[in-house]
Amino acid sequence: MKVAIVYWSGTGNTQAMADCVTEAAKAKGAQVDEMLASSFSPGEVTEYDAIAFGCPAMGDEVLEESEFEPMFASVEGSLRGKKIALFGSYGWGGGAYMDSWKERAENDGAVVVDTVVCENAPDDDARKACIALGETLVG
C-alpha cells in the first residue's frame, strides 16, 4: 500500500502529528511519502492508495490560506472514492474547523476513515490518536 502524508505546519505542531501518522503507517507495512502541501499536486492523488491531510486551524477556524487551502481545493475533484484521513491542531476556537473540513471532504466523495484534532502541541493522547489514524489509514 502506498500512502501520502500531506501537511502544512506553521509552528511544528501539525508536523509532529504528521510524523506520528507516518511512523504508524510505515509500521503497518505501507510505503509512505511525507510531504509539505506546497509540493503536492492533483496529478499525484492517483499514485496513492490513501492520503492523510494535515493542517492547523487558522484565523476564524479555516485551513491555512496561502499554501494548504489552494492545494486542497486543487485536489478536491480527484478525491471521489479515495481513502483519506484529516488531522491538525488549533490554538483557539475549539477545533470546529475539523468538522467542516470533514464534511467538505465527504461532499467531494472522499472516504474519510478518521480525523484527529488537538489543542496546540500534540500531547500523549493526541500522539496516540495520530498513531491510530495512521494504522486505520493503512487498514
Coordinates of N, CA and C in Angstrom, one line a residue:
M1 N 0.8 -1.2 0.0 CA 0.0 0.0 0.0 C 0.9 1.2 0.0
K2 N 0.5 2.2 -0.8 CA 1.2 3.5 -0.9 C 0.4 4.6 -0.3
V3 N 1.0 5.3 0.7 CA 0.3 6.4 1.4 C 1.0 7.7 1.3
A4 N 0.3 8.8 1.2 CA 0.9 10.1 1.2 C 0.4 10.8 2.5
I5 N 1.3 11.5 3.2 CA 1.0 12.3 4.3 C 1.3 13.7 3.9
V6 N 0.3 14.5 3.7 CA 0.5 15.9 3.1 C 0.0 16.9 4.1
Y7 N 0.9 17.8 4.5 CA 0.6 18.7 5.6 C 1.2 20.1 5.4
W8 N 0.7 21.0 6.2 CA 1.2 22.4 6.4 C 1.3 22.6 7.9
S9 N 2.5 23.2 8.3 CA 2.7 23.4 9.7 C 3.4 24.7 9.9
G10 N 2.8 25.6 10.7 CA 3.4 26.9 11.0 C 4.3 26.9 12.2
T11 N 3.9 26.1 13.2 CA 4.7 26.1 14.5 C 5.3 24.8 14.8
G12 N 5.1 23.8 14.0 CA 5.6 22.5 14.2 C 4.6 21.5 14.8
N13 N 3.5 22.0 15.3 CA 2.5 21.1 15.9 C 1.9 20.1 14.9
T14 N 1.5 20.6 13.8 CA 1.0 19.7 12.8 C 2.0 18.8 12.2
Q15 N 3.3 19.3 12.1 CA 4.3 18.4 11.6 C 4.6 17.3 12.6
A16 N 4.5 17.5 13.9 CA 4.7 16.5 14.9 C 3.6 15.4 14.7
M17 N 2.4 15.9 14.4 CA 1.3 14.9 14.2 C 1.5 14.1 12.9
A18 N 2.0 14.8 11.9 CA 2.3 14.1 10.6 C 3.3 13.0 10.8
D19 N 4.4 13.3 11.6 CA 5.4 12.3 11.9 C 4.9 11.1 12.6
C20 N 3.9 11.3 13.5 CA 3.3 10.1 14.2 C 2.5 9.3 13.2
V21 N 1.7 9.9 12.3 CA 0.9 9.2 11.3 C 1.8 8.5 10.4
T22 N 2.9 9.1 10.0 CA 3.9 8.5 9.1 C 4.5 7.2 9.7
E23 N 5.0 7.3 10.9 CA 5.6 6.2 11.6 C 4.6 5.0 11.8
A24 N 3.4 5.3 12.1 CA 2.4 4.3 12.3 C 2.1 3.6 11.0
A25 N 1.9 4.4 9.9 CA 1.6 3.8 8.6 C 2.8 2.9 8.1
K26 N 4.0 3.4 8.3 CA 5.2 2.5 8.0 C 5.2 1.3 8.8
A27 N 4.9 1.4 10.1 CA 4.9 0.2 11.0 C 3.9 -0.9 10.5
K28 N 2.8 -0.4 9.8 CA 1.8 -1.3 9.3 C 2.2 -1.8 7.9
G29 N 3.4 -1.5 7.4 CA 3.9 -2.0 6.2 C 3.7 -1.2 4.9
A30 N 3.1 0.0 5.1 CA 2.9 0.9 3.9 C 4.2 1.6 3.5
Q31 N 4.2 1.9 2.2 CA 5.2 2.8 1.6 C 4.7 4.2 1.8
V32 N 5.4 5.0 2.5 CA 4.9 6.3 2.9 C 5.7 7.5 2.4
D33 N 5.1 8.4 1.8 CA 5.7 9.7 1.4 C 5.1 10.8 2.2
E34 N 6.0 11.4 3.0 CA 5.5 12.6 3.8 C 6.0 13.8 3.1
M35 N 5.1 14.8 2.9 CA 5.5 16.0 2.1 C 4.7 17.2 2.5
L36 N 5.3 18.3 2.3 CA 4.6 19.6 2.5 C 3.5 19.8 1.4
A37 N 2.4 20.5 1.8 CA 1.3 20.8 0.9 C 1.8 21.5 -0.4
S38 N 2.8 22.3 -0.3 CA 3.2 23.1 -1.4 C 3.9 22.2 -2.5
S39 N 4.2 20.9 -2.2 CA 4.8 20.1 -3.2 C 3.9 19.0 -3.6
F40 N 2.6 19.0 -3.3 CA 1.6 18.0 -3.7 C 0.7 18.6 -4.7
S41 N 0.4 17.8 -5.8 CA -0.5 18.3 -6.9 C -1.6 17.3 -7.2
P42 N -2.6 17.8 -7.8 CA -3.8 16.9 -8.2 C -3.4 15.6 -8.9
G43 N -2.4 15.7 -9.8 CA -2.0 14.6 -10.5 C -1.4 13.5 -9.7
E44 N -1.0 13.8 -8.5 CA -0.4 12.8 -7.6 C -1.4 12.0 -6.8
V45 N -2.7 12.4 -6.8 CA -3.7 11.7 -6.0 C -3.8 10.3 -6.4
T46 N -3.8 10.0 -7.7 CA -4.0 8.6 -8.2 C -2.8 7.7 -7.9
E47 N -1.6 8.3 -7.5 CA -0.5 7.5 -7.2 C -0.5 6.8 -5.8
Y48 N -1.5 7.2 -5.0 CA -1.6 6.7 -3.6 C -2.9 6.0 -3.4
D49 N -2.8 5.0 -2.6 CA -4.0 4.2 -2.1 C -4.8 5.0 -1.1
A50 N -4.0 5.8 -0.3 CA -4.7 6.5 0.8 C -3.8 7.8 1.0
I51 N -4.5 8.8 1.5 CA -3.8 10.1 1.8 C -4.3 10.7 3.1
A52 N -3.3 11.1 4.0 CA -3.7 11.8 5.2 C -3.3 13.3 4.9
F53 N -4.3 14.2 5.2 CA -4.0 15.6 5.0 C -4.0 16.2 6.4
G54 N -3.0 17.1 6.7 CA -2.9 17.7 7.9 C -2.7 19.2 7.8
C55 N -3.5 20.0 8.6 CA -3.5 21.4 8.6 C -4.0 21.9 9.9
P56 N -3.4 23.0 10.4 CA -3.9 23.6 11.6 C -5.1 24.5 11.3
A57 N -5.8 24.9 12.3 CA -6.9 25.9 12.1 C -6.1 27.3 12.1
M58 N -6.6 28.1 11.2 CA -6.0 29.5 11.1 C -7.2 30.5 11.3
G59 N -6.8 31.7 11.6 CA -7.8 32.8 11.7 C -9.1 32.4 12.4
D60 N -10.2 32.5 11.6 CA -11.5 32.1 12.1 C -11.9 30.7 11.8
E61 N -11.0 29.8 12.3 CA -11.3 28.3 12.1 C -11.3 27.9 10.7
V62 N -10.3 28.3 9.9 CA -10.2 27.9 8.5 C -8.9 27.3 8.2
L63 N -8.8 26.6 7.1 CA -7.5 26.0 6.7 C -6.5 27.1 6.3
E64 N -5.2 26.8 6.5 CA -4.2 27.8 6.1 C -4.4 28.2 4.7
E65 N -4.5 29.5 4.5 CA -5.0 30.1 3.2 C -4.0 30.3 2.1
S66 N -2.7 30.4 2.3 CA -1.8 30.7 1.3 C -1.2 29.4 0.6
E67 N -1.0 28.3 1.3 CA -0.5 27.1 0.7 C -1.4 25.9 0.8
F68 N -2.0 25.7 2.0 CA -2.7 24.4 2.1 C -4.1 24.5 1.4
E69 N -4.8 25.6 1.7 CA -6.2 25.7 1.0 C -6.1 25.6 -0.5
P70 N -5.2 26.4 -1.2 CA -5.2 26.2 -2.6 C -4.8 24.8 -3.1
M71 N -3.9 24.1 -2.4 CA -3.6 22.7 -2.7 C -4.8 21.9 -2.5
F72 N -5.5 22.0 -1.4 CA -6.6 21.1 -1.1 C -7.7 21.3 -2.1
A73 N -8.0 22.6 -2.4 CA -9.0 22.9 -3.4 C -8.7 22.3 -4.7
S74 N -7.4 22.3 -5.1 CA -7.0 21.8 -6.4 C -7.1 20.2 -6.5
V75 N -7.1 19.5 -5.3 CA -7.2 18.1 -5.4 C -8.6 17.6 -5.1
E76 N -9.5 18.5 -4.7 CA -10.9 18.0 -4.3 C -11.6 17.3 -5.4
G77 N -11.4 17.6 -6.7 CA -12.0 16.9 -7.8 C -11.5 15.5 -8.0
S78 N -10.4 15.2 -7.3 CA -9.8 13.9 -7.5 C -10.0 13.0 -6.3
L79 N -10.8 13.4 -5.3 CA -10.9 12.6 -4.1 C -12.0 11.6 -4.0
R80 N -12.9 11.6 -5.0 CA -14.0 10.7 -5.0 C -13.5 9.3 -4.9
G81 N -14.0 8.6 -3.8 CA -13.7 7.2 -3.6 C -12.3 7.0 -3.0
K82 N -11.6 8.1 -2.8 CA -10.2 8.0 -2.2 C -10.3 7.9 -0.7
K83 N -9.5 7.0 -0.1 CA -9.5 6.8 1.4 C -8.5 7.8 1.9
I84 N -9.1 8.7 2.8 CA -8.3 9.8 3.4 C -8.5 9.9 4.9
A85 N -7.6 10.6 5.5 CA -7.7 10.9 6.9 C -7.3 12.4 7.0
L86 N -7.9 13.1 8.1 CA -7.6 14.5 8.3 C -7.1 14.7 9.7
F87 N -6.1 15.6 9.9 CA -5.6 15.9 11.2 C -5.1 17.3 11.3
G88 N -5.0 17.8 12.5 CA -4.5 19.2 12.7 C -4.7 19.7 14.1
S89 N -4.1 20.8 14.3 CA -4.2 21.4 15.7 C -4.8 22.8 15.6
Y90 N -5.2 23.3 16.8 CA -5.8 24.6 16.9 C -5.3 25.3 18.1
G91 N -5.3 26.6 18.2 CA -4.9 27.3 19.3 C -6.0 28.0 20.0
W92 N -7.1 28.1 19.4 CA -8.3 28.8 19.9 C -9.5 28.3 19.2
G93 N -10.7 28.5 19.7 CA -11.9 28.2 18.9 C -12.4 26.8 19.1
G94 N -11.7 25.9 19.6 CA -12.2 24.5 19.9 C -12.0 23.5 18.8
G95 N -11.5 23.9 17.7 CA -11.2 22.9 16.6 C -12.4 22.6 15.7
A96 N -13.4 23.5 15.7 CA -14.6 23.2 14.9 C -14.3 23.1 13.4
Y97 N -13.2 23.7 13.0 CA -12.8 23.6 11.6 C -12.7 22.2 11.1
M98 N -12.4 21.3 12.0 CA -12.2 19.9 11.6 C -13.6 19.3 11.1
D99 N -14.6 19.6 11.8 CA -16.0 19.1 11.4 C -16.3 19.6 10.0
S100 N -16.1 20.9 9.7 CA -16.5 21.4 8.4 C -15.5 20.9 7.3
W101 N -14.3 20.7 7.7 CA -13.3 20.1 6.7 C -13.7 18.7 6.4
K102 N -14.1 17.9 7.4 CA -14.5 16.5 7.1 C -15.7 16.5 6.2
E103 N -16.7 17.4 6.5 CA -17.9 17.4 5.7 C -17.6 17.8 4.3
R104 N -16.7 18.8 4.1 CA -16.3 19.2 2.8 C -15.7 18.0 2.0
A105 N -14.8 17.3 2.7 CA -14.1 16.1 2.0 C -15.2 15.1 1.7
E106 N -16.1 14.8 2.6 CA -17.1 13.8 2.3 C -18.0 14.3 1.1
N107 N -18.3 15.5 1.1 CA -19.1 16.1 0.0 C -18.4 15.9 -1.4
D108 N -17.0 15.9 -1.3 CA -16.2 15.7 -2.5 C -16.2 14.2 -2.9
G109 N -16.8 13.3 -2.1 CA -16.8 11.9 -2.4 C -15.7 11.1 -1.7
A110 N -14.8 11.8 -0.9 CA -13.7 11.1 -0.3 C -14.3 10.2 0.8
V111 N -13.6 9.1 1.1 CA -13.9 8.2 2.2 C -13.0 8.6 3.4
V112 N -13.6 9.4 4.3 CA -12.8 9.8 5.5 C -12.8 8.8 6.5
V113 N -11.7 8.1 6.7 CA -11.6 7.0 7.7 C -11.4 7.4 9.1
D114 N -10.8 8.6 9.3 CA -10.5 9.1 10.7 C -10.1 10.6 10.6
T115 N -10.3 11.2 11.8 CA -9.9 12.6 12.0 C -9.3 12.7 13.4
V116 N -8.3 13.6 13.5 CA -7.7 13.9 14.8 C -7.4 15.4 14.9
V117 N -7.9 16.0 15.9 CA -7.7 17.4 16.2 C -7.2 17.6 17.6
C118 N -6.2 18.4 17.8 CA -5.8 18.6 19.2 C -5.5 20.1 19.4
E119 N -5.5 20.5 20.7 CA -5.2 21.9 21.0 C -3.7 22.1 21.2
N120 N -3.1 23.0 20.4 CA -1.7 23.3 20.4 C -0.8 22.1 20.1
A121 N 0.3 21.9 20.8 CA 1.2 20.8 20.5 C 0.5 19.5 20.9
P122 N 0.7 18.4 20.1 CA 0.1 17.1 20.5 C 0.6 16.6 21.8
D123 N -0.3 16.3 22.7 CA 0.1 15.6 24.0 C 0.1 14.1 23.7
D124 N 0.3 13.3 24.8 CA 0.4 11.8 24.6 C -0.9 11.3 24.0
D125 N -2.1 11.8 24.4 CA -3.3 11.3 23.9 C -3.5 11.6 22.4
A126 N -3.1 12.8 22.0 CA -3.1 13.2 20.6 C -2.1 12.4 19.8
R127 N -0.9 12.1 20.3 CA 0.0 11.3 19.6 C -0.5 9.9 19.4
K128 N -1.1 9.3 20.4 CA -1.8 8.0 20.3 C -2.9 8.0 19.2
A129 N -3.7 9.1 19.2 CA -4.7 9.2 18.2 C -4.1 9.3 16.8
C130 N -3.0 10.0 16.6 CA -2.4 10.1 15.3 C -1.8 8.7 14.9
I131 N -1.3 8.0 15.9 CA -0.8 6.6 15.6 C -2.0 5.8 15.1
A132 N -3.1 5.8 15.8 CA -4.3 5.1 15.4 C -4.8 5.5 14.0
L133 N -4.7 6.8 13.8 CA -5.1 7.3 12.5 C -4.3 6.7 11.4
G134 N -2.9 6.7 11.6 CA -2.0 6.1 10.6 C -2.3 4.6 10.4
E135 N -2.6 3.9 11.4 CA -2.9 2.5 11.3 C -4.2 2.2 10.6
T136 N -5.2 3.1 10.9 CA -6.5 2.9 10.3 C -6.5 3.3 8.8
L137 N -5.6 4.2 8.5 CA -5.5 4.6 7.1 C -4.9 3.5 6.2
V138 N -4.0 2.7 6.8 CA -3.4 1.6 6.1 C -4.4 0.4 6.1
G139 N -5.2 0.3 7.2 CA -6.1 -0.8 7.3 C -5.7 -1.9 8.0

